[in-house]
mmCIF file of C-alpha atoms and ligand atoms in Angstrom:
data_model
loop_
_atom_site.group_PDB
_atom_site.id
_atom_site.type_symbol
_atom_site.label_atom_id
_atom_site.label_comp_id
_atom_site.label_asym_id
_atom_site.label_seq_id
_atom_site.Cartn_x
_atom_site.Cartn_y
_atom_site.Cartn_z
ATOM 1 C CA MET A 1 26.511 20.424 -35.602
ATOM 2 C CA ALA A 2 24.399 22.157 -32.974
ATOM 3 C CA LYS A 3 25.333 24.405 -30.072
ATOM 4 C CA VAL A 4 24.591 22.767 -26.735
ATOM 5 C CA VAL A 5 24.781 24.677 -23.451
ATOM 6 C CA ALA A 6 25.132 23.003 -20.056
ATOM 7 C CA THR A 7 24.332 25.293 -17.144
ATOM 8 C CA ARG A 8 26.606 23.235 -14.830
ATOM 9 C CA ARG A 9 29.398 20.701 -15.042
ATOM 10 C CA LEU A 10 27.661 17.310 -15.008
ATOM 11 C CA PRO A 11 29.217 13.836 -14.854
ATOM 12 C CA GLU A 12 31.543 13.583 -17.871
ATOM 13 C CA VAL A 13 29.539 10.819 -19.521
ATOM 14 C CA ALA A 14 26.954 13.412 -20.645
ATOM 15 C CA PHE A 15 29.527 15.694 -22.210
ATOM 16 C CA GLN A 16 31.418 12.842 -23.887
ATOM 17 C CA ALA A 17 28.203 11.711 -25.597
ATOM 18 C CA ILE A 18 27.432 15.213 -26.842
ATOM 19 C CA LEU A 19 30.942 15.831 -28.149
ATOM 20 C CA ALA A 20 31.062 12.354 -29.726
ATOM 21 C CA ALA A 21 27.906 13.256 -31.651
ATOM 22 C CA GLY A 22 29.835 16.189 -33.108
ATOM 23 C CA HIS A 23 28.078 19.032 -31.301
ATOM 24 C CA GLU A 24 29.647 22.187 -29.916
ATOM 25 C CA LEU A 25 29.422 22.345 -26.120
ATOM 26 C CA SER A 26 29.530 25.360 -23.775
ATOM 27 C CA VAL A 27 29.604 24.630 -20.071
ATOM 28 C CA TRP A 28 29.049 27.121 -17.227
ATOM 29 C CA GLU A 29 31.971 26.270 -14.947
ATOM 30 C CA GLY A 30 30.782 28.062 -11.815
ATOM 31 C CA GLU A 31 30.242 26.061 -8.633
ATOM 32 C CA CYS A 32 26.714 27.482 -8.502
ATOM 33 C CA PRO A 33 24.241 28.177 -11.340
ATOM 34 C CA PRO A 34 24.879 31.127 -13.666
ATOM 35 C CA PRO A 35 23.386 34.407 -12.451
ATOM 36 C CA ARG A 36 20.379 35.442 -14.540
ATOM 37 C CA GLU A 37 22.253 37.886 -16.793
ATOM 38 C CA GLU A 38 24.965 35.302 -17.477
ATOM 39 C CA LEU A 39 22.381 32.618 -18.206
ATOM 40 C CA LEU A 40 20.647 34.831 -20.763
ATOM 41 C CA LYS A 41 23.971 35.449 -22.539
ATOM 42 C CA LEU A 42 25.136 31.839 -22.263
ATOM 43 C CA VAL A 43 22.114 30.301 -23.974
ATOM 44 C CA ALA A 44 22.183 32.569 -27.069
ATOM 45 C CA GLY A 45 22.112 30.469 -30.212
ATOM 46 C CA ALA A 46 21.724 27.145 -28.391
ATOM 47 C CA GLU A 47 19.707 24.311 -29.929
ATOM 48 C CA GLY A 48 19.945 22.201 -26.795
ATOM 49 C CA LEU A 49 20.143 23.071 -23.089
ATOM 50 C CA LEU A 50 21.228 20.774 -20.283
ATOM 51 C CA THR A 51 19.700 22.255 -17.153
ATOM 52 C CA THR A 52 19.515 21.619 -13.421
ATOM 53 C CA LEU A 53 16.753 22.247 -10.910
ATOM 54 C CA GLU A 54 18.120 25.637 -9.810
ATOM 55 C CA ASP A 55 17.932 27.236 -13.271
ATOM 56 C CA ARG A 56 14.720 29.173 -13.828
ATOM 57 C CA ILE A 57 14.011 28.323 -17.451
ATOM 58 C CA ASP A 58 11.149 30.571 -18.504
ATOM 59 C CA ALA A 59 10.005 32.297 -21.696
ATOM 60 C CA GLU A 60 12.741 34.926 -21.363
ATOM 61 C CA VAL A 61 15.483 32.286 -21.349
ATOM 62 C CA MET A 62 13.873 30.408 -24.248
ATOM 63 C CA ASP A 63 13.694 33.630 -26.260
ATOM 64 C CA ALA A 64 17.260 34.518 -25.325
ATOM 65 C CA ALA A 65 18.307 31.165 -26.791
ATOM 66 C CA GLY A 66 16.476 32.069 -29.982
ATOM 67 C CA PRO A 67 14.243 30.278 -32.458
ATOM 68 C CA GLY A 68 16.740 27.428 -32.926
ATOM 69 C CA LEU A 69 16.165 26.052 -29.410
ATOM 70 C CA LYS A 70 14.772 22.535 -29.741
ATOM 71 C CA VAL A 71 15.262 20.817 -26.413
ATOM 72 C CA ILE A 72 15.654 21.478 -22.703
ATOM 73 C CA ALA A 73 17.076 18.330 -21.165
ATOM 74 C CA GLN A 74 16.741 18.517 -17.403
ATOM 75 C CA TYR A 75 19.249 16.644 -15.217
ATOM 76 C CA ALA A 76 16.540 15.733 -12.673
ATOM 77 C CA VAL A 77 13.134 14.132 -12.578
ATOM 78 C CA GLY A 78 11.409 17.286 -11.256
ATOM 79 C CA VAL A 79 10.834 20.008 -13.858
ATOM 80 C CA ASP A 80 9.072 22.627 -11.728
ATOM 81 C CA ASN A 81 11.819 25.146 -12.597
ATOM 82 C CA ILE A 82 10.852 25.036 -16.276
ATOM 83 C CA ASP A 83 7.873 26.891 -17.756
ATOM 84 C CA LEU A 84 6.336 23.952 -19.593
ATOM 85 C CA GLU A 85 3.606 26.050 -21.198
ATOM 86 C CA ALA A 86 6.152 28.456 -22.646
ATOM 87 C CA ALA A 87 8.108 25.493 -24.021
ATOM 88 C CA ARG A 88 4.983 23.928 -25.514
ATOM 89 C CA ALA A 89 3.996 27.225 -27.129
ATOM 90 C CA ARG A 90 7.425 27.435 -28.803
ATOM 91 C CA GLY A 91 7.565 23.784 -29.873
ATOM 92 C CA ILE A 92 10.535 23.133 -27.562
ATOM 93 C CA ARG A 93 10.820 19.620 -26.128
ATOM 94 C CA VAL A 94 11.431 19.226 -22.391
ATOM 95 C CA THR A 95 12.824 15.970 -21.020
ATOM 96 C CA ASN A 96 13.726 14.590 -17.587
ATOM 97 C CA THR A 97 15.426 11.613 -15.905
ATOM 98 C CA PRO A 98 12.756 9.452 -14.259
ATOM 99 C CA GLY A 99 13.298 6.012 -12.752
ATOM 100 C CA VAL A 100 17.069 6.014 -12.268
ATOM 101 C CA LEU A 101 16.988 8.054 -9.075
ATOM 102 C CA THR A 102 14.104 6.188 -7.435
ATOM 103 C CA GLU A 103 16.110 3.930 -5.140
ATOM 104 C CA ALA A 104 18.676 6.572 -4.146
ATOM 105 C CA THR A 105 15.924 9.032 -3.190
ATOM 106 C CA ALA A 106 13.961 6.401 -1.265
ATOM 107 C CA ASP A 107 17.165 5.460 0.591
ATOM 108 C CA LEU A 108 17.719 9.055 1.654
ATOM 109 C CA ALA A 109 14.073 9.505 2.699
ATOM 110 C CA PHE A 110 14.356 6.449 4.922
ATOM 111 C CA ALA A 111 17.697 7.620 6.292
ATOM 112 C CA LEU A 112 16.054 10.932 7.253
ATOM 113 C CA LEU A 113 13.136 9.114 8.865
ATOM 114 C CA LEU A 114 15.495 7.051 11.023
ATOM 115 C CA ALA A 115 17.791 9.976 11.775
ATOM 116 C CA ALA A 116 14.929 12.278 12.802
ATOM 117 C CA ALA A 117 13.165 9.654 14.920
ATOM 118 C CA ARG A 118 16.281 8.346 16.652
ATOM 119 C CA ARG A 119 17.974 11.723 16.935
ATOM 120 C CA VAL A 120 21.119 10.590 15.151
ATOM 121 C CA VAL A 121 22.427 14.032 14.217
ATOM 122 C CA GLU A 122 21.545 15.562 17.564
ATOM 123 C CA GLY A 123 23.435 12.691 19.232
ATOM 124 C CA ASP A 124 26.414 13.221 16.952
ATOM 125 C CA ARG A 125 26.550 16.923 17.876
ATOM 126 C CA TYR A 126 26.250 16.054 21.566
ATOM 127 C CA VAL A 127 29.226 13.711 21.417
ATOM 128 C CA ARG A 128 31.428 15.965 19.271
ATOM 129 C CA GLU A 129 30.736 19.001 21.437
ATOM 130 C CA GLY A 130 31.993 17.148 24.514
ATOM 131 C CA ARG A 131 28.606 17.168 26.255
ATOM 132 C CA TRP A 132 28.501 13.364 26.741
ATOM 133 C CA ARG A 133 29.281 12.897 30.441
ATOM 134 C CA CYS A 134 27.357 9.731 31.289
ATOM 135 C CA TRP A 135 24.768 7.262 29.958
ATOM 136 C CA LEU A 136 21.286 8.770 30.105
ATOM 137 C CA PRO A 137 18.467 6.479 31.285
ATOM 138 C CA THR A 138 15.821 8.737 29.739
ATOM 139 C CA GLY A 139 17.861 10.845 27.344
ATOM 140 C CA PHE A 140 17.627 10.918 23.548
ATOM 141 C CA LEU A 141 14.320 9.079 23.479
ATOM 142 C CA GLY A 142 12.455 9.001 20.198
ATOM 143 C CA PRO A 143 9.512 7.248 18.574
ATOM 144 C CA GLU A 144 9.880 3.594 17.561
ATOM 145 C CA VAL A 145 10.135 2.978 13.843
ATOM 146 C CA ALA A 146 9.533 -0.778 13.708
ATOM 147 C CA GLY A 147 5.818 -1.502 13.659
ATOM 148 C CA ALA A 148 4.807 2.172 13.380
ATOM 149 C CA ARG A 149 2.260 3.498 10.875
ATOM 150 C CA VAL A 150 3.638 5.494 7.956
ATOM 151 C CA LEU A 151 1.664 7.645 5.548
ATOM 152 C CA ILE A 152 3.241 8.040 2.113
ATOM 153 C CA VAL A 153 1.933 11.113 0.316
ATOM 154 C CA GLY A 154 2.321 10.429 -3.409
ATOM 155 C CA PHE A 155 2.640 6.782 -4.406
ATOM 156 C CA GLY A 156 4.614 6.926 -7.644
ATOM 157 C CA ARG A 157 7.946 5.215 -8.184
ATOM 158 C CA ILE A 158 9.753 6.859 -5.256
ATOM 159 C CA GLY A 159 6.791 6.571 -2.870
ATOM 160 C CA GLN A 160 6.554 2.848 -3.607
ATOM 161 C CA ALA A 161 10.311 2.330 -3.245
ATOM 162 C CA PHE A 162 10.063 4.071 0.138
ATOM 163 C CA ALA A 163 7.167 1.733 1.011
ATOM 164 C CA ARG A 164 9.334 -1.317 0.300
ATOM 165 C CA ARG A 165 11.838 -0.046 2.844
ATOM 166 C CA ALA A 166 9.043 0.638 5.352
ATOM 167 C CA LYS A 167 7.754 -2.896 4.860
ATOM 168 C CA GLY A 168 11.178 -4.218 5.786
ATOM 169 C CA PHE A 169 10.813 -2.392 9.099
ATOM 170 C CA GLY A 170 7.411 -3.998 9.717
ATOM 171 C CA MET A 171 5.578 -0.694 9.315
ATOM 172 C CA GLU A 172 1.893 -0.381 8.496
ATOM 173 C CA ILE A 173 1.713 1.475 5.178
ATOM 174 C CA LEU A 174 -0.954 4.007 4.225
ATOM 175 C CA TYR A 175 -0.738 6.035 1.038
ATOM 176 C CA THR A 176 -2.440 8.830 -0.834
ATOM 177 C CA SER A 177 -2.551 8.945 -4.592
ATOM 178 C CA ARG A 178 -4.827 10.291 -7.304
ATOM 179 C CA THR A 179 -5.314 6.737 -8.562
ATOM 180 C CA PRO A 180 -5.350 3.416 -6.668
ATOM 181 C CA LYS A 181 -2.261 1.216 -7.062
ATOM 182 C CA PRO A 182 -3.660 -2.307 -6.655
ATOM 183 C CA GLU A 183 -0.401 -4.091 -7.535
ATOM 184 C CA ALA A 184 1.595 -2.149 -4.984
ATOM 185 C CA GLU A 185 -1.198 -2.689 -2.445
ATOM 186 C CA ALA A 186 -0.939 -6.439 -2.959
ATOM 187 C CA GLU A 187 2.875 -6.442 -2.825
ATOM 188 C CA LEU A 188 3.256 -4.146 0.173
ATOM 189 C CA GLY A 189 0.003 -4.521 2.073
ATOM 190 C CA ALA A 190 -0.458 -0.764 1.590
ATOM 191 C CA ARG A 191 -3.863 0.912 1.981
ATOM 192 C CA ARG A 192 -5.033 3.995 0.049
ATOM 193 C CA VAL A 193 -6.525 6.639 2.358
ATOM 194 C CA PRO A 194 -7.809 10.228 2.142
ATOM 195 C CA LEU A 195 -5.021 12.582 3.277
ATOM 196 C CA ASP A 196 -6.943 14.494 5.936
ATOM 197 C CA GLU A 197 -8.316 11.319 7.517
ATOM 198 C CA ALA A 198 -4.932 9.656 7.663
ATOM 199 C CA LEU A 199 -2.885 12.560 9.062
ATOM 200 C CA PRO A 200 -4.060 12.228 12.689
ATOM 201 C CA LYS A 201 -3.286 8.493 12.625
ATOM 202 C CA ALA A 202 0.177 8.395 11.075
ATOM 203 C CA ASP A 203 3.349 8.184 13.193
ATOM 204 C CA PHE A 204 5.455 9.098 10.162
ATOM 205 C CA VAL A 205 4.564 11.038 7.013
ATOM 206 C CA SER A 206 6.851 11.005 3.986
ATOM 207 C CA LEU A 207 6.265 13.295 1.005
ATOM 208 C CA HIS A 208 6.760 12.023 -2.555
ATOM 209 C CA VAL A 209 4.652 14.314 -4.746
ATOM 210 C CA PRO A 210 5.938 16.549 -7.543
ATOM 211 C CA LEU A 211 5.610 20.294 -7.045
ATOM 212 C CA THR A 212 2.542 21.466 -8.978
ATOM 213 C CA PRO A 213 -0.061 24.186 -8.329
ATOM 214 C CA GLU A 214 -2.113 21.485 -6.515
ATOM 215 C CA THR A 215 0.719 20.375 -4.212
ATOM 216 C CA GLU A 216 2.260 23.777 -3.494
ATOM 217 C CA ARG A 217 1.843 24.345 0.294
ATOM 218 C CA LEU A 218 -0.210 21.143 0.538
ATOM 219 C CA PHE A 219 1.149 20.955 4.070
ATOM 220 C CA ASP A 220 -0.068 24.286 5.382
ATOM 221 C CA ARG A 221 -0.695 25.121 9.020
ATOM 222 C CA GLU A 222 -4.122 23.491 9.006
ATOM 223 C CA ARG A 223 -2.768 20.171 7.680
ATOM 224 C CA LEU A 224 0.289 20.228 9.914
ATOM 225 C CA ALA A 225 -2.009 20.846 12.885
ATOM 226 C CA ARG A 226 -3.936 17.685 11.975
ATOM 227 C CA MET A 227 -0.816 15.513 12.279
ATOM 228 C CA LYS A 228 -0.544 13.065 15.158
ATOM 229 C CA PRO A 229 1.163 14.436 18.280
ATOM 230 C CA GLY A 230 4.718 13.083 18.368
ATOM 231 C CA SER A 231 4.840 12.303 14.646
ATOM 232 C CA VAL A 232 7.723 12.840 12.213
ATOM 233 C CA LEU A 233 7.584 14.507 8.795
ATOM 234 C CA VAL A 234 10.044 13.619 6.035
ATOM 235 C CA ASN A 235 10.377 15.675 2.858
ATOM 236 C CA THR A 236 12.564 14.609 -0.054
ATOM 237 C CA ALA A 237 10.155 15.980 -2.699
ATOM 238 C CA ARG A 238 10.195 19.776 -2.986
ATOM 239 C CA GLY A 239 10.441 22.369 -0.224
ATOM 240 C CA ARG A 240 7.431 24.321 -1.415
ATOM 241 C CA VAL A 241 5.091 21.378 -0.767
ATOM 242 C CA VAL A 242 5.316 22.495 2.879
ATOM 243 C CA ASP A 243 4.621 25.973 4.274
ATOM 244 C CA THR A 244 7.902 26.739 6.038
ATOM 245 C CA GLU A 245 6.526 29.130 8.657
ATOM 246 C CA ALA A 246 3.814 26.632 9.569
ATOM 247 C CA LEU A 247 6.440 23.897 9.765
ATOM 248 C CA VAL A 248 8.492 25.877 12.263
ATOM 249 C CA TRP A 249 5.305 26.286 14.306
ATOM 250 C CA ALA A 250 4.504 22.553 14.052
ATOM 251 C CA LEU A 251 8.016 21.665 15.259
ATOM 252 C CA THR A 252 8.072 24.101 18.159
ATOM 253 C CA GLU A 253 4.486 24.489 19.397
ATOM 254 C CA GLY A 254 2.551 22.057 17.220
ATOM 255 C CA PRO A 255 2.315 18.270 17.014
ATOM 256 C CA LEU A 256 5.592 17.304 15.339
ATOM 257 C CA PHE A 257 8.297 15.432 17.210
ATOM 258 C CA ALA A 258 10.804 16.041 14.428
ATOM 259 C CA ALA A 259 11.335 16.500 10.708
ATOM 260 C CA GLY A 260 13.859 15.165 8.224
ATOM 261 C CA LEU A 261 14.257 17.550 5.304
ATOM 262 C CA ASP A 262 16.308 17.138 2.156
ATOM 263 C CA VAL A 263 14.406 19.990 0.524
ATOM 264 C CA THR A 264 13.358 23.301 2.011
ATOM 265 C CA ASP A 265 11.790 26.603 1.079
ATOM 266 C CA PRO A 266 13.949 28.629 0.666
ATOM 267 C CA GLU A 267 16.716 26.593 -0.845
ATOM 268 C CA PRO A 268 19.580 26.852 -0.028
ATOM 269 C CA LEU A 269 18.486 27.296 3.581
ATOM 270 C CA PRO A 270 20.471 30.094 5.276
ATOM 271 C CA LYS A 271 22.355 28.877 8.322
ATOM 272 C CA ASP A 272 20.512 31.274 10.645
ATOM 273 C CA HIS A 273 17.060 30.279 9.341
ATOM 274 C CA PRO A 274 14.610 29.282 12.130
ATOM 275 C CA LEU A 275 14.492 25.708 10.763
ATOM 276 C CA ALA A 276 18.266 25.426 10.916
ATOM 277 C CA ARG A 277 18.226 26.423 14.584
ATOM 278 C CA LEU A 278 15.933 23.612 15.699
ATOM 279 C CA GLU A 279 17.497 20.534 17.321
ATOM 280 C CA ASN A 280 14.569 18.380 16.138
ATOM 281 C CA VAL A 281 15.231 18.955 12.441
ATOM 282 C CA VAL A 282 17.648 16.894 10.365
ATOM 283 C CA LEU A 283 18.748 18.711 7.232
ATOM 284 C CA THR A 284 20.507 17.597 4.075
ATOM 285 C CA PRO A 285 21.248 19.850 1.051
ATOM 286 C CA HIS A 286 18.880 18.380 -1.607
ATOM 287 C CA VAL A 287 20.939 15.253 -2.170
ATOM 288 C CA GLY A 288 18.211 12.631 -2.680
ATOM 289 C CA SER A 289 19.626 11.505 -6.013
ATOM 290 C CA ALA A 290 23.278 11.846 -5.025
ATOM 291 C CA GLY A 291 24.287 8.209 -5.458
ATOM 292 C CA ILE A 292 27.488 7.916 -7.501
ATOM 293 C CA ARG A 293 25.946 5.541 -10.051
ATOM 294 C CA THR A 294 22.608 7.356 -9.968
ATOM 295 C CA ARG A 295 24.101 10.703 -10.971
ATOM 296 C CA GLU A 296 26.072 9.031 -13.785
ATOM 297 C CA ARG A 297 22.889 7.456 -15.098
ATOM 298 C CA MET A 298 20.999 10.749 -14.829
ATOM 299 C CA ALA A 299 23.727 12.452 -16.867
ATOM 300 C CA GLN A 300 23.662 9.721 -19.474
ATOM 301 C CA MET A 301 19.886 9.878 -19.695
ATOM 302 C CA ALA A 302 19.809 13.669 -20.009
ATOM 303 C CA ALA A 303 22.337 13.458 -22.875
ATOM 304 C CA GLU A 304 20.371 10.670 -24.600
ATOM 305 C CA ASN A 305 17.196 12.755 -24.404
ATOM 306 C CA LEU A 306 18.937 15.819 -25.790
ATOM 307 C CA LEU A 307 20.695 13.952 -28.602
ATOM 308 C CA ALA A 308 17.511 12.191 -29.686
ATOM 309 C CA VAL A 309 15.732 15.522 -30.180
ATOM 310 C CA LEU A 310 18.705 16.993 -32.040
ATOM 311 C CA ARG A 311 18.587 13.968 -34.382
ATOM 312 C CA GLY A 312 14.910 14.707 -34.977
ATOM 313 C CA GLU A 313 13.763 11.666 -33.007
ATOM 314 C CA GLU A 314 11.335 11.198 -30.127
ATOM 315 C CA PRO A 315 13.322 11.478 -26.847
ATOM 316 C CA PRO A 316 13.194 8.468 -24.497
ATOM 317 C CA HIS A 317 11.857 10.544 -21.581
ATOM 318 C CA PRO A 318 9.692 13.418 -22.793
ATOM 319 C CA VAL A 319 7.800 15.750 -20.466
ATOM 320 C CA VAL A 320 6.674 18.112 -23.234
HETATM 321 C C1 DGY B 1 15.031 15.545 -8.957
HETATM 322 O O1 DGY B 1 15.508 14.762 -9.777
HETATM 323 O O2 DGY B 1 13.993 16.160 -9.156
HETATM 324 C C2 DGY B 1 15.772 15.701 -7.653
HETATM 325 O O3 DGY B 1 15.190 16.617 -6.841
HETATM 326 C C3 DGY B 1 17.230 16.016 -7.874
HETATM 327 O O4 DGY B 1 17.834 14.959 -8.481
#
């Protein structure tokens, strides 16, 4: 029997699997992640951790768990909150939940694209606040989506799922990726392009890269300035892929018509943050994977990964 610590309450299916395997389970019951001091106490003696993207899991946490720690099973596909080198150095396995959240995240990215272009949330506020007095012949105009050119930055599973939605809207699809994706090109009519060449030509840009040292602030002021006047940026990847100050500039004085953001830097975004004050920004609170079935499957997968390592087996979805 091993001690397993979950830093949040996850869908029950994860906990049932862990208890059914005979392990002891401690769950942080707070609505938000444990404060640092609590986290360090909570993990002591754990052999397995179930973590979420807001927990900073670094060498200090691993050492606070102690030498018995075998696995950090992340309830997300992104693992940028975990110090992978520190885990590797200690022989701790790190796992994630790829694949199952692809469609849900692509759905939300496309919802943000439509909402930002067609000013859905701004219109909703306008109606609810009692400002709607008459039909506006030239009010609430926004860029057309059908037939527009979209640039997908990062053409992995989620980028390609987003492309399938874009194809359904008759969009021309450009993508950037470290490696060409000939099958997806054939299926979707997508074309691989260098990022800086494509930016001035794209009506919409959607980000689907993981956060790494190479992608951190990939969209800085220089890149944002290269974007096509009147274009829309969508980010469902990680907030730190975009320089926030530069984004505010791009949305107020620069080329952007609007942005749809499920992720921001900082996160959570304070309500008086400059981004939150802009009418041309649609915000959601990092809910790309928040499909009911998707979250269940993520929980199940995280538990399967964790249990496999505790049994001494190779986990189905290893990162380290
Ligand atoms: C992930 O999985 O990385 C998402 O950001 C949250 O589900």
